[in-house]
Amino acid sequence: MSGDFKLSATLRGHEDDVRALVFPTRELLFSASRDSTVRKWTLTGPKPPIYDDTIALKGSHWFNGVAYAPPSKAFPDGAVAAGGRETFVFVKHVGSPPDADPHRMLIGHAGNITCLAFSTDGSKIVSGGWDSQVFVWDVEDGSVTAELTGHSAPVWGVLVYDEKLILTACADKMVRIFDINGKSLRTIQGHTDVVRCFCKVPTGHWSGAAFASAGNDEIIRLWTLDGTSVGELHGHEAYIYSLAILPNGDIVSSSEDRTVRIWRDGHCIQTITHPAISLWTVAGCPTTGDIVSGASDNIIRIFSRDPERQADAETIQSFDETNRMYAIPAETASQGQPFQKENLPGPDALQTQVGSRDGQQLFIKENDGSVTAHLWSISTSQWNLIGTVVSGEGSGTSKKQYEGKEYDYVFDIDIEDGKPPLKLPYNSTESSWDAAKRFLERNELPMSYYEQVANWISDNTKGTQIGQNDQRAAHQQDPWGSDRRYRPGDAAQNMTSGERKLPQRSYVTILEGNAQNAISKIEESARRLQKSGDADPAAVISDDDFAALHSLVEQLTKSPSDPHPTKPQVTSLLTASSRWPRKERVPAIAILARLSVSPSFVSITSSGNGTIVGTLANAGLLETRQETANNVVHAIRLLVNLFTSDSGHLIADGEFDSVLQLVRPFASEPESPAQYKALASLYLNYAVLLQSNAPSGESASREARAKVLLIDIATLLECESPHAVDGDALYRTLCALGTLLTLGDNFRNEIKSGVSGTLHFAGSKPGAAQQNVKEVMQEIRDELR
């Protein structure tokens, strides 16, 4: 057996979790992080290994995926691609300045991008995301050459198997195989939970497999390309986030259980424990066989079997000592139950007990009464100390009082300078997202703080369960396994507010997207259209117009609720969104959706004989089966945001029939989760409008409109969409339905029989288990009694 991996280098520079890595050569490494950067690491000293880093790409939001293509004619020094919260795929020349514009920005996803991979020749990129979409892009012309369809939940992993085949890992528990032109070849069932990651297995591998997959069910599964299961690797005790293959055929995995594990001949041959909660990513170097991990402590660590590439003894000892000093809250070590240390074996067990597998856990009651955690190492035949189980704050043994109740933590949160901090109580057994939502609602703070507060709670209550399954996780994770510590901003809010939800009286908005990147993409498209000679002379945007568009970035940043767009700005965007080729229109209509909250937007677009609704219709932006579904997504978001201003909701009111007719085809068959949510928001705003402007003399007209809207809402709730419906979108749709029920007894009695059937359909959707969804459904039932 070859020697064990030992620490080679520790790379510090990221300021938040390291989410993805590629390690193409010993001299070169790329990392993507939640700190909104992609960093390039270059070997500058061989022994001990020293790496210098530069920022290869700086974004406005976090990155989840990174991919690398080796040097080619188009990219003499190679190419790096990254994607994440901004929903764009960025492609850059390796070595280009950090502030240089990307070579390409690929716009098509309607949600967070989770995974990326280059084709074998580097000419194409495959991307997947929370929107259940997987695209194959041509890097040079920026177009989508194929869409891999059929996913009914977020896509967490993609693998370019060879020049012909692409594999996808999905939260619907399926592995799918496609050809690179988008044809579905096979769907593989076998996982019992979310599938997250792959690695390709070489021909002649000891497993007989073609590839391995893993995810939330904590098992690495080995498959042939025809979908035959040829093996399983057991040992991880939490979600498996990443897989890699080494040149010698060893499989490497990383997990939420704090470990990277190396597998050979069906067994774990080494477990590398880290002083971090989540091991998000692992990669292998094809030239050296070294491995690299990225974790929630913001650190990248390289490990090597070769003594020539290992760190000095002092550095390795320091890493081991950091692991031994890691504090494990008793609450997490005992699955949320009181820690029964009196039943634990004493220190002698470390000498007399033999582990049955690498990575097996053992808790020891030390002579001083403390409890330590150990993992079995099969290569050294000994138990390795990985942390101390601690009592006290956060462990359930020392509580803090707040308003007559006991909590593990009571934090001080500074929201505004000059004002006293607000108290945030939290128990280790609850979701940080639930606690964050309760805190914001209690203090009447905007939901824009939601993710920030939830992540802050997670960062300040760190500690992970070692060697045991956390039974609470099933109650804390979102329906599709999108990490319970990092969920999309306004989705899956599982909080019980204690207040009635019906009727809704406030309009909702959808303000998403990065203005700077969108405008840069518009410029890129304009140059490409002019160069190709395909540009309609009437569709040309002048340099002065672009200068005006760039001013929008500051306007949207300083005043997102009313950016005060000018007529030249709006006119230029309308030109691009109505006269350009349809696949080029997405960024323009996305910016228009952001601007539609402003009264000045309404004045510019709806003066004279027409309105913005007619403009959208005439431009074909609400037609079905376009080259990209995102034109429809942003067009509906524009209509949603119109309700923000008095003049805007007057337009929406006057165009009630036209708007519902335009969007009705999508209610029966939404083309993406983002489209479903936009429709739900639009229907909710119309329900609020009908509930709020109801003079007695207009009740008949109002109820006639309400019946039309109710049919569309029921269609959306009853649709059998192949796409996942998140809890927030379902909640908005049900709030629209429930708000209509409050219009009066006669109306309610007239429609109640049909609503009962609709509720049955809604209760079968994945998001129906969410707490606020269950509450609003109960309120609807109460209204029907």
Short mmCIF file of C-alpha atoms in Angstrom, two decimals, residues 100-419:
data_model
loop_
_atom_site.label_atom_id
_atom_site.label_comp_id
_atom_site.label_asym_id
_atom_site.label_seq_id
_atom_site.Cartn_x
_atom_site.Cartn_y
_atom_site.Cartn_z
CA ALA A 100 -10.60 42.99 -17.34
CA ASP A 101 -14.00 42.25 -18.81
CA PRO A 102 -14.79 38.55 -19.17
CA HIS A 103 -14.18 37.06 -22.60
CA ARG A 104 -17.80 35.91 -22.49
CA MET A 105 -20.78 36.28 -20.16
CA LEU A 106 -23.30 33.55 -20.84
CA ILE A 107 -26.80 34.55 -19.79
CA GLY A 108 -29.62 32.04 -19.72
CA HIS A 109 -30.07 30.66 -16.21
CA ALA A 110 -32.91 32.01 -14.11
CA GLY A 111 -31.36 31.02 -10.79
CA ASN A 112 -28.16 30.28 -8.92
CA ILE A 113 -25.62 28.34 -11.00
CA THR A 114 -24.27 25.37 -9.06
CA CYS A 115 -21.92 23.51 -11.38
CA LEU A 116 -19.79 23.90 -14.51
CA ALA A 117 -17.67 21.76 -16.80
CA PHE A 118 -15.80 22.35 -20.08
CA SER A 119 -16.15 19.93 -22.96
CA THR A 120 -13.12 17.79 -23.72
CA ASP A 121 -11.90 20.18 -26.43
CA GLY A 122 -12.71 23.35 -24.44
CA SER A 123 -15.07 24.72 -27.08
CA LYS A 124 -18.21 24.24 -25.00
CA ILE A 125 -19.31 24.73 -21.39
CA VAL A 126 -22.01 22.80 -19.56
CA SER A 127 -23.77 24.59 -16.69
CA GLY A 128 -26.48 23.55 -14.23
CA GLY A 129 -28.39 25.37 -11.54
CA TRP A 130 -31.18 25.84 -9.04
CA ASP A 131 -33.56 26.61 -11.92
CA SER A 132 -33.46 22.90 -12.93
CA GLN A 133 -31.88 23.90 -16.22
CA VAL A 134 -28.73 22.51 -17.83
CA PHE A 135 -27.28 24.32 -20.84
CA VAL A 136 -24.53 23.45 -23.29
CA TRP A 137 -22.91 26.69 -24.46
CA ASP A 138 -20.68 27.46 -27.41
CA VAL A 139 -17.91 29.48 -25.80
CA GLU A 140 -17.01 31.60 -28.81
CA ASP A 141 -20.42 32.79 -29.98
CA GLY A 142 -22.02 32.67 -26.52
CA SER A 143 -25.06 30.72 -27.69
CA VAL A 144 -26.85 27.74 -26.18
CA THR A 145 -26.27 24.75 -28.46
CA ALA A 146 -28.38 22.34 -26.39
CA GLU A 147 -30.59 22.24 -23.34
CA LEU A 148 -30.64 19.07 -21.26
CA THR A 149 -34.24 18.82 -20.11
CA GLY A 150 -36.28 16.64 -17.79
CA HIS A 151 -34.96 17.70 -14.38
CA SER A 152 -37.70 18.33 -11.84
CA ALA A 153 -35.50 19.91 -9.18
CA PRO A 154 -32.20 21.82 -8.84
CA VAL A 155 -29.19 20.36 -10.63
CA TRP A 156 -26.15 20.06 -8.37
CA GLY A 157 -23.55 18.37 -10.55
CA VAL A 158 -22.51 17.89 -14.18
CA LEU A 159 -19.85 15.61 -15.60
CA VAL A 160 -18.56 15.75 -19.17
CA TYR A 161 -17.82 12.05 -19.51
CA ASP A 162 -16.24 12.21 -22.99
CA GLU A 163 -16.72 14.08 -26.25
CA LYS A 164 -20.25 12.64 -26.59
CA LEU A 165 -21.79 12.10 -23.14
CA ILE A 166 -22.85 14.41 -20.30
CA LEU A 167 -24.09 13.27 -16.88
CA THR A 168 -26.23 15.34 -14.50
CA ALA A 169 -26.84 14.98 -10.75
CA CYS A 170 -30.20 16.27 -9.58
CA ALA A 171 -32.08 16.97 -6.36
CA ASP A 172 -34.90 14.77 -7.66
CA LYS A 173 -32.62 11.81 -6.74
CA MET A 174 -31.90 10.95 -10.38
CA VAL A 175 -28.72 10.60 -12.41
CA ARG A 176 -29.30 11.36 -16.10
CA ILE A 177 -27.17 10.68 -19.15
CA PHE A 178 -27.46 12.86 -22.27
CA ASP A 179 -25.58 13.20 -25.51
CA ILE A 180 -23.92 16.57 -26.01
CA ASN A 181 -26.66 17.61 -28.44
CA GLY A 182 -29.28 17.36 -25.68
CA LYS A 183 -30.81 13.95 -26.38
CA SER A 184 -31.80 12.12 -23.20
CA LEU A 185 -30.26 8.65 -23.23
CA ARG A 186 -30.90 7.23 -19.77
CA THR A 187 -32.28 8.06 -16.31
CA ILE A 188 -30.70 6.13 -13.45
CA GLN A 189 -32.57 5.55 -10.20
CA GLY A 190 -30.91 4.33 -7.05
CA HIS A 191 -30.10 7.27 -4.81
CA THR A 192 -32.54 7.80 -1.94
CA ASP A 193 -31.86 11.53 -1.61
CA VAL A 194 -30.37 14.49 -3.47
CA VAL A 195 -27.54 13.61 -5.88
CA ARG A 196 -24.72 16.17 -5.82
CA CYS A 197 -21.51 15.01 -7.49
CA PHE A 198 -19.67 12.64 -9.83
CA CYS A 199 -16.29 11.39 -10.81
CA LYS A 200 -15.36 9.46 -13.93
CA VAL A 201 -13.76 6.08 -13.25
CA PRO A 202 -10.99 4.89 -15.62
CA THR A 203 -11.29 1.78 -17.77
CA GLY A 204 -10.19 -1.36 -15.93
CA HIS A 205 -10.97 0.13 -12.53
CA TRP A 206 -11.17 -2.26 -9.57
CA SER A 207 -14.87 -1.45 -9.24
CA GLY A 208 -15.82 -2.35 -12.80
CA ALA A 209 -17.70 0.96 -12.92
CA ALA A 210 -17.70 3.78 -15.45
CA PHE A 211 -18.48 6.52 -12.93
CA ALA A 212 -19.30 7.17 -9.27
CA SER A 213 -22.03 9.42 -7.82
CA ALA A 214 -22.81 10.66 -4.31
CA GLY A 215 -24.99 13.08 -2.39
CA ASN A 216 -27.25 13.50 0.60
CA ASP A 217 -27.81 9.78 1.22
CA GLU A 218 -24.15 9.56 2.37
CA ILE A 219 -23.28 6.66 0.03
CA ILE A 220 -20.90 6.63 -2.92
CA ARG A 221 -22.56 4.58 -5.66
CA LEU A 222 -20.70 2.96 -8.54
CA TRP A 223 -22.39 2.57 -11.94
CA THR A 224 -21.88 1.37 -15.47
CA LEU A 225 -23.08 3.58 -18.31
CA ASP A 226 -26.11 1.36 -18.83
CA GLY A 227 -27.25 2.20 -15.30
CA THR A 228 -26.21 -1.02 -13.58
CA SER A 229 -25.15 -0.60 -9.96
CA VAL A 230 -21.83 -2.38 -9.37
CA GLY A 231 -21.01 -1.27 -5.85
CA GLU A 232 -21.49 1.06 -2.91
CA LEU A 233 -18.95 2.72 -0.62
CA HIS A 234 -20.17 3.29 2.95
CA GLY A 235 -18.46 5.30 5.66
CA HIS A 236 -19.42 8.97 5.49
CA GLU A 237 -21.79 10.11 8.21
CA ALA A 238 -23.24 13.22 6.51
CA TYR A 239 -23.86 14.73 3.07
CA ILE A 240 -21.18 13.99 0.48
CA TYR A 241 -20.45 17.16 -1.49
CA SER A 242 -17.67 16.25 -3.90
CA LEU A 243 -15.85 13.35 -5.57
CA ALA A 244 -12.54 13.09 -7.40
CA ILE A 245 -10.49 10.36 -9.07
CA LEU A 246 -6.72 9.96 -8.73
CA PRO A 247 -4.34 8.68 -11.44
CA ASN A 248 -3.97 5.34 -9.62
CA GLY A 249 -7.77 4.82 -9.49
CA ASP A 250 -8.32 5.81 -5.87
CA ILE A 251 -11.62 7.64 -5.31
CA VAL A 252 -11.61 10.72 -3.07
CA SER A 253 -14.70 12.18 -1.36
CA SER A 254 -15.46 15.17 0.85
CA SER A 255 -18.36 15.57 3.25
CA GLU A 256 -20.24 17.57 5.84
CA ASP A 257 -18.79 15.14 8.42
CA ARG A 258 -15.48 17.11 8.42
CA THR A 259 -13.61 14.45 6.44
CA VAL A 260 -11.97 13.77 3.13
CA ARG A 261 -11.82 10.02 2.53
CA ILE A 262 -9.75 7.94 0.12
CA TRP A 263 -11.25 4.70 -1.22
CA ARG A 264 -9.64 1.63 -2.83
CA ASP A 265 -10.90 -1.88 -3.56
CA GLY A 266 -14.25 -1.09 -1.99
CA HIS A 267 -12.85 0.18 1.32
CA CYS A 268 -11.87 3.49 2.89
CA ILE A 269 -8.11 3.39 3.25
CA GLN A 270 -7.59 6.83 4.79
CA THR A 271 -9.70 9.49 6.52
CA ILE A 272 -8.38 13.06 6.65
CA THR A 273 -10.24 15.06 9.29
CA HIS A 274 -10.39 18.86 8.96
CA PRO A 275 -10.97 21.59 11.56
CA ALA A 276 -13.99 22.84 9.61
CA ILE A 277 -17.68 22.05 9.41
CA SER A 278 -18.19 21.53 5.68
CA LEU A 279 -15.75 20.04 3.18
CA TRP A 280 -17.42 21.53 0.12
CA THR A 281 -15.02 20.42 -2.55
CA VAL A 282 -12.13 18.10 -3.33
CA ALA A 283 -10.04 17.74 -6.49
CA GLY A 284 -7.17 15.56 -7.62
CA CYS A 285 -4.13 16.63 -9.57
CA PRO A 286 -3.81 14.39 -12.65
CA THR A 287 -0.04 14.85 -12.88
CA THR A 288 0.97 14.21 -9.25
CA GLY A 289 -1.94 12.41 -7.59
CA ASP A 290 -2.04 15.08 -4.88
CA ILE A 291 -5.44 16.16 -3.57
CA VAL A 292 -6.82 19.56 -2.58
CA SER A 293 -9.79 20.39 -0.35
CA GLY A 294 -11.86 23.53 0.12
CA ALA A 295 -13.83 24.12 3.30
CA SER A 296 -16.16 26.33 5.29
CA ASP A 297 -13.22 27.76 7.25
CA ASN A 298 -12.17 29.65 4.05
CA ILE A 299 -8.97 27.58 3.74
CA ILE A 300 -7.61 25.47 0.87
CA ARG A 301 -5.42 22.52 1.86
CA ILE A 302 -3.23 20.39 -0.40
CA PHE A 303 -2.25 16.85 0.65
CA SER A 304 0.41 14.60 -0.87
CA ARG A 305 1.68 11.04 -0.49
CA ASP A 306 5.11 12.04 -1.74
CA PRO A 307 7.44 13.05 1.15
CA GLU A 308 9.15 15.48 -1.24
CA ARG A 309 5.91 17.46 -1.55
CA GLN A 310 4.78 17.25 2.06
CA ALA A 311 5.01 20.20 4.44
CA ASP A 312 7.63 20.29 7.15
CA ALA A 313 7.03 18.35 10.34
CA GLU A 314 6.11 21.46 12.33
CA THR A 315 3.38 22.47 9.85
CA ILE A 316 1.91 18.96 9.77
CA GLN A 317 1.98 18.79 13.57
CA SER A 318 0.20 22.16 13.77
CA PHE A 319 -2.56 20.90 11.45
CA ASP A 320 -3.00 17.76 13.52
CA GLU A 321 -3.08 19.81 16.71
CA THR A 322 -5.75 22.11 15.28
CA ASN A 323 -7.90 19.05 14.65
CA ARG A 324 -7.32 17.75 18.16
CA MET A 325 -8.29 21.11 19.64
CA TYR A 326 -11.50 21.34 17.65
CA ALA A 327 -14.45 21.89 20.02
CA ILE A 328 -17.46 19.67 19.36
CA PRO A 329 -20.65 20.84 21.13
CA ALA A 330 -22.21 18.04 23.18
CA GLU A 331 -25.55 18.84 21.55
CA THR A 332 -24.25 17.84 18.12
CA ALA A 333 -22.22 14.88 19.34
CA SER A 334 -25.30 13.30 20.90
CA GLN A 335 -27.91 13.99 18.22
CA GLY A 336 -29.59 16.72 20.23
CA GLN A 337 -30.10 14.53 23.33
CA PRO A 338 -28.41 14.95 26.74
CA PHE A 339 -24.87 13.63 26.42
CA GLN A 340 -24.61 10.42 28.48
CA LYS A 341 -20.90 10.52 29.21
CA GLU A 342 -21.20 8.22 32.21
CA ASN A 343 -21.84 5.36 29.77
CA LEU A 344 -18.72 6.01 27.69
CA PRO A 345 -15.55 3.88 27.85
CA GLY A 346 -12.41 5.21 29.49
CA PRO A 347 -8.97 5.90 27.93
CA ASP A 348 -8.05 2.20 28.07
CA ALA A 349 -10.47 1.58 25.21
CA LEU A 350 -8.07 3.41 22.87
CA GLN A 351 -5.63 0.53 23.38
CA THR A 352 -8.03 -2.40 23.67
CA GLN A 353 -10.70 -1.64 21.06
CA VAL A 354 -9.99 -2.11 17.37
CA GLY A 355 -11.95 -0.18 14.75
CA SER A 356 -13.80 -2.12 12.07
CA ARG A 357 -13.32 0.48 9.32
CA ASP A 358 -11.35 3.63 8.56
CA GLY A 359 -13.13 6.68 9.93
CA GLN A 360 -15.14 4.82 12.58
CA GLN A 361 -15.83 7.08 15.59
CA LEU A 362 -15.24 6.49 19.29
CA PHE A 363 -16.07 8.80 22.22
CA ILE A 364 -13.89 8.47 25.33
CA LYS A 365 -14.50 9.68 28.89
CA GLU A 366 -11.10 10.94 30.01
CA ASN A 367 -9.80 10.65 33.58
CA ASP A 368 -10.46 14.34 34.20
CA GLY A 369 -14.12 13.89 33.23
CA SER A 370 -13.85 15.46 29.78
CA VAL A 371 -15.05 13.70 26.63
CA THR A 372 -12.89 13.34 23.52
CA ALA A 373 -13.76 12.18 20.00
CA HIS A 374 -11.53 9.83 17.99
CA LEU A 375 -11.54 8.32 14.48
CA TRP A 376 -9.98 4.97 13.56
CA SER A 377 -7.11 5.03 11.05
CA ILE A 378 -6.80 1.72 9.21
CA SER A 379 -3.33 2.57 7.89
CA THR A 380 -1.81 3.21 11.34
CA SER A 381 -4.17 0.88 13.28
CA GLN A 382 -4.84 3.51 15.90
CA TRP A 383 -7.47 5.97 17.13
CA ASN A 384 -6.74 9.61 16.22
CA LEU A 385 -8.02 12.43 18.42
CA ILE A 386 -10.20 14.81 16.37
CA GLY A 387 -11.72 17.06 19.03
CA THR A 388 -13.08 17.59 22.49
CA VAL A 389 -16.77 17.47 23.31
CA VAL A 390 -17.55 20.67 25.18
CA SER A 391 -20.33 21.64 27.55
CA GLY A 392 -21.54 25.17 27.99
CA GLU A 393 -23.06 27.72 25.68
CA GLY A 394 -24.38 26.12 22.55
CA SER A 395 -24.28 22.61 23.94
CA GLY A 396 -27.58 22.59 25.75
CA THR A 397 -25.98 22.46 29.21
CA SER A 398 -25.70 26.18 29.93
CA LYS A 399 -28.73 28.20 28.92
CA LYS A 400 -29.31 31.94 28.64
CA GLN A 401 -32.55 33.57 29.73
CA TYR A 402 -34.48 35.86 27.40
CA GLU A 403 -38.04 37.00 28.00
CA GLY A 404 -38.65 34.15 30.42
CA LYS A 405 -37.38 31.39 28.12
CA GLU A 406 -34.07 29.50 27.93
CA TYR A 407 -31.85 29.62 24.85
CA ASP A 408 -28.40 28.31 23.94
CA TYR A 409 -27.47 31.73 22.57
CA VAL A 410 -28.76 35.29 22.85
CA PHE A 411 -26.90 37.46 20.35
CA ASP A 412 -26.68 41.24 20.12
CA ILE A 413 -27.32 42.35 16.52
CA ASP A 414 -26.33 45.87 15.47
CA ILE A 415 -28.65 46.90 12.65
CA GLU A 416 -28.25 50.66 12.75
CA ASP A 417 -25.49 52.90 14.10
CA GLY A 418 -26.44 54.94 17.14
CA LYS A 419 -29.22 52.59 18.22
#
